[in-house]
PDB file of C-alpha atoms in Angstrom:
ATOM      1  CA  UNK T  14     -89.311-215.204 -29.406  1.00 69.00           C
ATOM      2  CA  UNK T  15     -90.434-211.702 -28.575  1.00 66.00           C
ATOM      3  CA  UNK T  16     -92.870-211.631 -25.737  1.00 89.00           C
ATOM      4  CA  UNK T  17     -95.199-208.790 -24.882  1.00 95.00           C
ATOM      5  CA  UNK T  18     -97.251-209.303 -21.754  1.00 95.00           C
ATOM      6  CA  UNK T  19    -100.160-207.294 -20.400  1.00 96.00           C
ATOM      7  CA  UNK T  20    -101.069-207.267 -16.746  1.00 91.00           C
ATOM      8  CA  UNK T  21    -104.681-208.388 -17.079  1.00 92.00           C
ATOM      9  CA  UNK T  22    -106.768-210.149 -19.714  1.00 94.00           C
ATOM     10  CA  UNK T  23    -110.051-208.888 -18.295  1.00 96.00           C
ATOM     11  CA  UNK T  24    -110.746-205.916 -16.080  1.00 96.00           C
ATOM     12  CA  UNK T  25    -113.970-204.445 -14.727  1.00 97.00           C
ATOM     13  CA  UNK T  26    -113.921-200.949 -13.237  1.00 97.00           C
ATOM     14  CA  UNK T  27    -116.448-198.332 -12.195  1.00 97.00           C
ATOM     15  CA  UNK T  28    -116.946-194.887 -13.673  1.00 97.00           C
ATOM     16  CA  UNK T  29    -114.547-192.388 -12.160  1.00 97.00           C
ATOM     17  CA  UNK T  30    -111.949-194.922 -11.036  1.00 97.00           C
ATOM     18  CA  UNK T  31    -108.289-194.504 -11.947  1.00 97.00           C
ATOM     19  CA  UNK T  32    -107.185-197.456 -14.043  1.00 97.00           C
ATOM     20  CA  UNK T  33    -103.661-198.698 -14.756  1.00 97.00           C
ATOM     21  CA  UNK T  34    -102.881-201.030 -17.640  1.00 97.00           C
ATOM     22  CA  UNK T  35     -99.366-202.418 -17.656  1.00 97.00           C
ATOM     23  CA  UNK T  36     -97.342-203.733 -20.574  1.00 97.00           C
ATOM     24  CA  UNK T  37     -93.926-205.373 -20.492  1.00 97.00           C
ATOM     25  CA  UNK T  38     -91.720-206.473 -23.411  1.00 96.00           C
ATOM     26  CA  UNK T  39     -88.634-208.626 -23.132  1.00 94.00           C
ATOM     27  CA  UNK T  40     -86.733-207.792 -26.349  1.00 90.00           C
ATOM     28  CA  UNK T  41     -85.145-204.449 -25.560  1.00 91.00           C
ATOM     29  CA  UNK T  42     -87.383-202.701 -28.098  1.00 91.00           C
ATOM     30  CA  UNK T  43     -87.150-198.937 -28.405  1.00 90.00           C
ATOM     31  CA  UNK T  44     -90.759-198.270 -29.416  1.00 91.00           C
ATOM     32  CA  UNK T  45     -93.882-199.128 -27.484  1.00 94.00           C
ATOM     33  CA  UNK T  46     -97.512-198.411 -28.363  1.00 95.00           C
ATOM     34  CA  UNK T  47    -100.974-198.453 -26.846  1.00 97.00           C
ATOM     35  CA  UNK T  48    -103.992-199.033 -29.080  1.00 96.00           C
ATOM     36  CA  UNK T  49    -107.645-199.522 -28.478  1.00 96.00           C
ATOM     37  CA  UNK T  50    -109.606-201.919 -30.662  1.00 93.00           C
ATOM     38  CA  UNK T  51    -113.307-201.456 -31.279  1.00 91.00           C
ATOM     39  CA  UNK T  52    -115.565-203.336 -33.719  1.00 84.00           C
ATOM     40  CA  UNK T  53    -115.625-201.728 -37.150  1.00 79.00           C
ATOM     41  CA  UNK T  54    -112.950-199.180 -36.229  1.00 83.00           C
ATOM     42  CA  UNK T  55    -109.848-201.319 -36.300  1.00 84.00           C
ATOM     43  CA  UNK T  56    -106.950-200.263 -34.103  1.00 91.00           C
ATOM     44  CA  UNK T  57    -106.572-196.666 -33.052  1.00 92.00           C
ATOM     45  CA  UNK T  58    -103.327-195.387 -31.591  1.00 93.00           C
ATOM     46  CA  UNK T  59    -103.656-193.776 -28.168  1.00 96.00           C
ATOM     47  CA  UNK T  60    -100.039-193.041 -27.248  1.00 96.00           C
ATOM     48  CA  UNK T  61     -96.619-194.275 -28.162  1.00 93.00           C
ATOM     49  CA  UNK T  62     -93.108-193.972 -26.772  1.00 93.00           C
ATOM     50  CA  UNK T  63     -89.793-194.133 -28.602  1.00 89.00           C
ATOM     51  CA  UNK T  64     -87.550-194.009 -25.563  1.00 88.00           C
ATOM     52  CA  UNK T  65     -87.583-194.085 -21.799  1.00 91.00           C
ATOM     53  CA  UNK T  66     -89.462-191.115 -20.373  1.00 86.00           C
ATOM     54  CA  UNK T  67     -90.502-190.039 -23.888  1.00 89.00           C
ATOM     55  CA  UNK T  68     -94.091-190.108 -25.080  1.00 92.00           C
ATOM     56  CA  UNK T  69     -96.063-188.898 -28.041  1.00 92.00           C
ATOM     57  CA  UNK T  70     -99.795-188.532 -28.540  1.00 93.00           C
ATOM     58  CA  UNK T  71    -101.459-190.786 -31.019  1.00 92.00           C
ATOM     59  CA  UNK T  72    -104.814-190.269 -32.685  1.00 89.00           C
ATOM     60  CA  UNK T  73    -107.071-190.502 -29.631  1.00 94.00           C
ATOM     61  CA  UNK T  74    -105.133-189.442 -26.497  1.00 96.00           C
ATOM     62  CA  UNK T  75    -107.997-187.663 -24.718  1.00 96.00           C
ATOM     63  CA  UNK T  76    -108.786-189.204 -21.360  1.00 96.00           C
ATOM     64  CA  UNK T  77    -105.538-191.195 -21.256  1.00 97.00           C
ATOM     65  CA  UNK T  78    -101.982-190.704 -20.077  1.00 97.00           C
ATOM     66  CA  UNK T  79     -98.906-192.931 -20.189  1.00 97.00           C
ATOM     67  CA  UNK T  80     -95.714-193.585 -18.294  1.00 96.00           C
ATOM     68  CA  UNK T  81     -92.445-195.137 -19.396  1.00 96.00           C
ATOM     69  CA  UNK T  82     -89.980-195.140 -16.543  1.00 94.00           C
ATOM     70  CA  UNK T  83     -88.109-198.228 -17.758  1.00 95.00           C
ATOM     71  CA  UNK T  84     -87.407-199.350 -21.305  1.00 94.00           C
ATOM     72  CA  UNK T  85     -89.315-202.616 -20.979  1.00 96.00           C
ATOM     73  CA  UNK T  86     -92.462-201.231 -19.365  1.00 97.00           C
ATOM     74  CA  UNK T  87     -95.138-198.947 -20.770  1.00 97.00           C
ATOM     75  CA  UNK T  88     -98.193-198.093 -18.697  1.00 97.00           C
ATOM     76  CA  UNK T  89    -101.521-196.704 -19.849  1.00 98.00           C
ATOM     77  CA  UNK T  90    -103.485-194.697 -17.297  1.00 98.00           C
ATOM     78  CA  UNK T  91    -107.151-193.801 -17.406  1.00 97.00           C
ATOM     79  CA  UNK T  92    -107.320-190.885 -14.983  1.00 94.00           C
ATOM     80  CA  UNK T  93    -111.087-191.117 -14.490  1.00 97.00           C
ATOM     81  CA  UNK T  94    -112.621-194.058 -16.307  1.00 97.00           C
ATOM     82  CA  UNK T  95    -115.775-193.484 -18.319  1.00 97.00           C
ATOM     83  CA  UNK T  96    -118.150-195.926 -19.991  1.00 97.00           C
ATOM     84  CA  UNK T  97    -116.974-194.878 -23.462  1.00 96.00           C
ATOM     85  CA  UNK T  98    -113.549-196.240 -22.566  1.00 97.00           C
ATOM     86  CA  UNK T  99    -114.925-199.767 -22.484  1.00 97.00           C
ATOM     87  CA  UNK T 100    -112.812-201.468 -25.104  1.00 97.00           C
ATOM     88  CA  UNK T 101    -110.051-203.927 -25.894  1.00 96.00           C
ATOM     89  CA  UNK T 102    -106.623-202.402 -25.218  1.00 97.00           C
ATOM     90  CA  UNK T 103    -103.596-203.716 -27.060  1.00 96.00           C
ATOM     91  CA  UNK T 104     -99.981-202.982 -26.307  1.00 97.00           C
ATOM     92  CA  UNK T 105     -97.261-203.402 -28.930  1.00 95.00           C
ATOM     93  CA  UNK T 106     -93.528-202.910 -29.266  1.00 93.00           C
ATOM     94  CA  UNK T 107     -91.062-202.644 -32.137  1.00 90.00           C
ATOM     95  CA  UNK T 108     -87.308-202.508 -32.504  1.00 86.00           C
ATOM     96  CA  UNK T 109     -87.225-198.956 -33.841  1.00 75.00           C
ATOM     97  CA  UNK T 110     -84.697-199.047 -36.651  1.00 68.00           C
ATOM     98  CA  UNK T 111     -87.013-196.981 -38.851  1.00 63.00           C
ATOM     99  CA  UNK T 112     -87.130-199.716 -41.458  1.00 62.00           C
ATOM    100  CA  UNK T 113     -90.778-200.827 -41.332  1.00 66.00           C
ATOM    101  CA  UNK T 114     -90.152-202.960 -38.292  1.00 78.00           C
ATOM    102  CA  UNK T 115     -92.680-205.537 -37.215  1.00 85.00           C
ATOM    103  CA  UNK T 116     -94.872-204.597 -34.290  1.00 90.00           C
ATOM    104  CA  UNK T 117     -95.254-207.305 -31.661  1.00 92.00           C
ATOM    105  CA  UNK T 118     -98.515-207.336 -29.767  1.00 94.00           C
ATOM    106  CA  UNK T 119     -99.605-208.471 -26.364  1.00 95.00           C
ATOM    107  CA  UNK T 120    -102.781-210.550 -25.907  1.00 94.00           C
ATOM    108  CA  UNK T 121    -104.899-207.543 -24.999  1.00 95.00           C
ATOM    109  CA  UNK T 122    -106.846-206.363 -21.970  1.00 96.00           C
ATOM    110  CA  UNK T 123    -110.609-206.253 -22.285  1.00 96.00           C
ATOM    111  CA  UNK T 124    -111.719-203.383 -20.061  1.00 97.00           C
ATOM    112  CA  UNK T 125    -115.324-202.889 -19.039  1.00 97.00           C
ATOM    113  CA  UNK T 126    -116.280-199.643 -17.314  1.00 97.00           C
ATOM    114  CA  UNK T 127    -119.619-199.782 -15.512  1.00 96.00           C
TER     115      UNK T 127
ATOM    116  CA  UNK I  22    -104.377-188.195 -45.303  1.00 82.00           C
ATOM    117  CA  UNK I  23    -103.242-191.772 -45.002  1.00 86.00           C
ATOM    118  CA  UNK I  24    -105.878-194.485 -44.763  1.00 90.00           C
ATOM    119  CA  UNK I  25    -106.582-198.164 -45.360  1.00 93.00           C
ATOM    120  CA  UNK I  26    -109.812-199.644 -46.666  1.00 94.00           C
ATOM    121  CA  UNK I  27    -110.664-203.334 -46.406  1.00 93.00           C
ATOM    122  CA  UNK I  28    -113.555-205.396 -47.667  1.00 86.00           C
ATOM    123  CA  UNK I  29    -116.271-205.774 -45.111  1.00 79.00           C
ATOM    124  CA  UNK I  30    -116.737-209.056 -43.378  1.00 83.00           C
ATOM    125  CA  UNK I  31    -117.498-211.420 -42.030  1.00 93.00           C
ATOM    126  CA  UNK I  32    -116.284-213.782 -44.712  1.00 95.00           C
ATOM    127  CA  UNK I  33    -117.312-217.430 -44.434  1.00 97.00           C
ATOM    128  CA  UNK I  34    -115.632-220.061 -46.593  1.00 97.00           C
ATOM    129  CA  UNK I  35    -115.539-223.826 -46.768  1.00 97.00           C
ATOM    130  CA  UNK I  36    -112.272-225.581 -46.142  1.00 97.00           C
ATOM    131  CA  UNK I  37    -109.978-225.678 -49.211  1.00 96.00           C
ATOM    132  CA  UNK I  38    -111.722-222.697 -50.829  1.00 97.00           C
ATOM    133  CA  UNK I  39    -109.764-219.832 -52.387  1.00 97.00           C
ATOM    134  CA  UNK I  40    -109.485-216.701 -50.283  1.00 97.00           C
ATOM    135  CA  UNK I  41    -109.177-213.077 -51.348  1.00 97.00           C
ATOM    136  CA  UNK I  42    -109.425-210.177 -48.913  1.00 97.00           C
ATOM    137  CA  UNK I  43    -109.261-206.844 -50.676  1.00 97.00           C
ATOM    138  CA  UNK I  44    -107.225-203.960 -49.320  1.00 97.00           C
ATOM    139  CA  UNK I  45    -106.690-200.539 -50.851  1.00 97.00           C
ATOM    140  CA  UNK I  46    -104.817-197.631 -49.399  1.00 96.00           C
ATOM    141  CA  UNK I  47    -104.381-193.887 -49.655  1.00 94.00           C
ATOM    142  CA  UNK I  48    -100.937-192.503 -48.982  1.00 90.00           C
ATOM    143  CA  UNK I  49     -98.366-190.226 -50.530  1.00 83.00           C
ATOM    144  CA  UNK I  50     -95.232-191.728 -51.966  1.00 82.00           C
ATOM    145  CA  UNK I  51     -94.302-195.319 -51.229  1.00 85.00           C
ATOM    146  CA  UNK I  52     -95.555-196.609 -47.906  1.00 90.00           C
ATOM    147  CA  UNK I  53     -94.711-200.030 -46.517  1.00 91.00           C
ATOM    148  CA  UNK I  54     -97.679-202.413 -46.451  1.00 94.00           C
ATOM    149  CA  UNK I  55     -98.537-205.165 -44.001  1.00 95.00           C
ATOM    150  CA  UNK I  56    -101.053-207.862 -43.234  1.00 97.00           C
ATOM    151  CA  UNK I  57    -101.515-208.716 -39.572  1.00 96.00           C
ATOM    152  CA  UNK I  58    -103.660-211.573 -38.257  1.00 97.00           C
ATOM    153  CA  UNK I  59    -105.477-211.873 -34.937  1.00 95.00           C
ATOM    154  CA  UNK I  60    -106.478-215.373 -33.855  1.00 95.00           C
ATOM    155  CA  UNK I  61    -109.289-215.707 -31.303  1.00 90.00           C
ATOM    156  CA  UNK I  62    -108.238-214.556 -27.854  1.00 86.00           C
ATOM    157  CA  UNK I  63    -104.827-213.337 -28.983  1.00 88.00           C
ATOM    158  CA  UNK I  64    -103.078-210.141 -29.969  1.00 90.00           C
ATOM    159  CA  UNK I  65    -102.126-209.315 -33.544  1.00 93.00           C
ATOM    160  CA  UNK I  66     -99.149-210.890 -35.240  1.00 94.00           C
ATOM    161  CA  UNK I  67     -97.455-210.027 -38.507  1.00 94.00           C
ATOM    162  CA  UNK I  68     -98.486-212.288 -41.363  1.00 97.00           C
ATOM    163  CA  UNK I  69     -96.522-210.699 -44.212  1.00 97.00           C
ATOM    164  CA  UNK I  70     -95.242-207.373 -45.477  1.00 94.00           C
ATOM    165  CA  UNK I  71     -93.937-205.591 -48.569  1.00 94.00           C
ATOM    166  CA  UNK I  72     -91.816-202.477 -48.554  1.00 90.00           C
ATOM    167  CA  UNK I  73     -91.778-201.388 -52.201  1.00 90.00           C
ATOM    168  CA  UNK I  74     -93.872-201.521 -55.333  1.00 92.00           C
ATOM    169  CA  UNK I  75     -94.224-204.956 -57.013  1.00 95.00           C
ATOM    170  CA  UNK I  76     -92.856-206.736 -53.930  1.00 95.00           C
ATOM    171  CA  UNK I  77     -94.713-209.893 -52.974  1.00 97.00           C
ATOM    172  CA  UNK I  78     -95.000-210.820 -49.322  1.00 96.00           C
ATOM    173  CA  UNK I  79     -95.732-214.429 -48.450  1.00 97.00           C
ATOM    174  CA  UNK I  80     -96.102-216.590 -45.365  1.00 96.00           C
ATOM    175  CA  UNK I  81     -98.039-219.734 -44.356  1.00 95.00           C
ATOM    176  CA  UNK I  82     -99.503-220.051 -47.857  1.00 97.00           C
ATOM    177  CA  UNK I  83    -100.782-216.449 -47.872  1.00 98.00           C
ATOM    178  CA  UNK I  84     -99.568-213.948 -50.471  1.00 98.00           C
ATOM    179  CA  UNK I  85    -100.039-210.272 -51.216  1.00 98.00           C
ATOM    180  CA  UNK I  86     -98.478-208.126 -53.930  1.00 97.00           C
ATOM    181  CA  UNK I  87     -97.812-204.401 -53.550  1.00 97.00           C
ATOM    182  CA  UNK I  88     -99.572-202.751 -56.504  1.00 96.00           C
ATOM    183  CA  UNK I  89     -98.681-199.087 -56.746  1.00 93.00           C
ATOM    184  CA  UNK I  90    -100.794-198.490 -59.862  1.00 94.00           C
ATOM    185  CA  UNK I  91    -103.991-199.655 -58.144  1.00 95.00           C
ATOM    186  CA  UNK I  92    -102.914-198.721 -54.583  1.00 96.00           C
ATOM    187  CA  UNK I  93    -103.816-202.216 -53.463  1.00 97.00           C
ATOM    188  CA  UNK I  94    -102.401-205.041 -51.352  1.00 98.00           C
ATOM    189  CA  UNK I  95    -104.946-207.855 -51.603  1.00 98.00           C
ATOM    190  CA  UNK I  96    -104.432-210.946 -49.464  1.00 98.00           C
ATOM    191  CA  UNK I  97    -104.825-214.361 -51.132  1.00 98.00           C
ATOM    192  CA  UNK I  98    -104.571-217.995 -50.177  1.00 98.00           C
ATOM    193  CA  UNK I  99    -105.210-220.889 -52.515  1.00 96.00           C
ATOM    194  CA  UNK I 100    -106.727-223.317 -50.021  1.00 96.00           C
ATOM    195  CA  UNK I 101    -107.905-222.169 -46.606  1.00 97.00           C
ATOM    196  CA  UNK I 102    -108.009-224.332 -43.499  1.00 97.00           C
ATOM    197  CA  UNK I 103    -110.181-224.169 -40.393  1.00 97.00           C
ATOM    198  CA  UNK I 104    -107.115-222.944 -38.511  1.00 96.00           C
ATOM    199  CA  UNK I 105    -107.061-219.811 -40.713  1.00 97.00           C
ATOM    200  CA  UNK I 106    -110.218-218.542 -38.990  1.00 97.00           C
ATOM    201  CA  UNK I 107    -109.179-215.166 -37.610  1.00 97.00           C
ATOM    202  CA  UNK I 108    -109.429-211.426 -38.139  1.00 95.00           C
ATOM    203  CA  UNK I 109    -107.103-210.015 -40.804  1.00 97.00           C
ATOM    204  CA  UNK I 110    -105.856-206.425 -40.731  1.00 95.00           C
ATOM    205  CA  UNK I 111    -104.313-204.581 -43.629  1.00 96.00           C
ATOM    206  CA  UNK I 112    -101.956-201.806 -42.531  1.00 94.00           C
ATOM    207  CA  UNK I 113     -99.546-199.235 -43.871  1.00 91.00           C
ATOM    208  CA  UNK I 114     -96.531-197.323 -42.621  1.00 89.00           C
ATOM    209  CA  UNK I 115     -96.321-193.966 -44.399  1.00 84.00           C
ATOM    210  CA  UNK I 116     -93.106-192.790 -45.982  1.00 76.00           C
ATOM    211  CA  UNK I 117     -90.729-190.800 -43.813  1.00 65.00           C
ATOM    212  CA  UNK I 118     -92.591-191.676 -40.664  1.00 63.00           C
ATOM    213  CA  UNK I 119     -90.588-192.110 -37.550  1.00 61.00           C
ATOM    214  CA  UNK I 120     -91.223-194.575 -34.799  1.00 65.00           C
ATOM    215  CA  UNK I 121     -93.103-197.210 -36.822  1.00 66.00           C
ATOM    216  CA  UNK I 122     -96.514-195.522 -36.517  1.00 79.00           C
ATOM    217  CA  UNK I 123     -98.622-197.953 -38.480  1.00 87.00           C
ATOM    218  CA  UNK I 124    -102.142-197.185 -39.741  1.00 89.00           C
ATOM    219  CA  UNK I 125    -104.506-200.146 -39.538  1.00 91.00           C
ATOM    220  CA  UNK I 126    -107.615-200.954 -41.523  1.00 91.00           C
ATOM    221  CA  UNK I 127    -110.820-202.004 -39.734  1.00 90.00           C
ATOM    222  CA  UNK I 128    -110.151-205.731 -40.054  1.00 93.00           C
ATOM    223  CA  UNK I 129    -111.922-208.530 -41.908  1.00 95.00           C
ATOM    224  CA  UNK I 130    -113.221-211.506 -39.978  1.00 95.00           C
ATOM    225  CA  UNK I 131    -112.764-214.890 -41.688  1.00 97.00           C
ATOM    226  CA  UNK I 132    -114.543-218.072 -40.660  1.00 97.00           C
ATOM    227  CA  UNK I 133    -113.587-221.340 -42.337  1.00 97.00           C
ATOM    228  CA  UNK I 134    -116.019-224.202 -41.902  1.00 97.00           C
ATOM    229  CA  UNK I 135    -115.154-227.886 -42.371  1.00 94.00           C
TER     230      UNK I 135
END
């Protein structure tokens, strides 16, 4: 089975802190994604990556950056956390054949910024 | 632009009741359509999908048919169980989109009571 793991289930940080969220997948997937999930808004794409060292902005990239130094790992970075970044963050990966591949999700990290 | 609209929740049903969750979409051409499910405390997982008009996706007793004429992909199950309590997301992958960038609806929360 595909497994996508996220470094923390719950995280509490203070305004202005630099925050790292880590995601690892074990199925050699090409594509990896970071979403945030907020009530009533569904999932919104922050960034995605289709290859090592490649990244593309999603719909809401402001205030975030990403890093993909290895194929299996995709990190989301909040350079200076703000209270409006309190949310559930979901990482996902997919094979990347371009044929409507299934996205596999991690369990999520619930981030609270005080 | 591309978008997904779902019926608002929460939906509360008694066990063995019939379930319909409505989903309509806006997209050019022939997108691929998905239903993902999120059980409490977990990430999303694919429930079913359909990649062309008139296709029917099915899994775990759930079904949805890709209706191009009504731009809909309604989710149905004949007899729900308590274990079906979850949040259900309708999603689409636009035509000619690289990297599996899926667009998610806002989600519909389902509670099934014994």
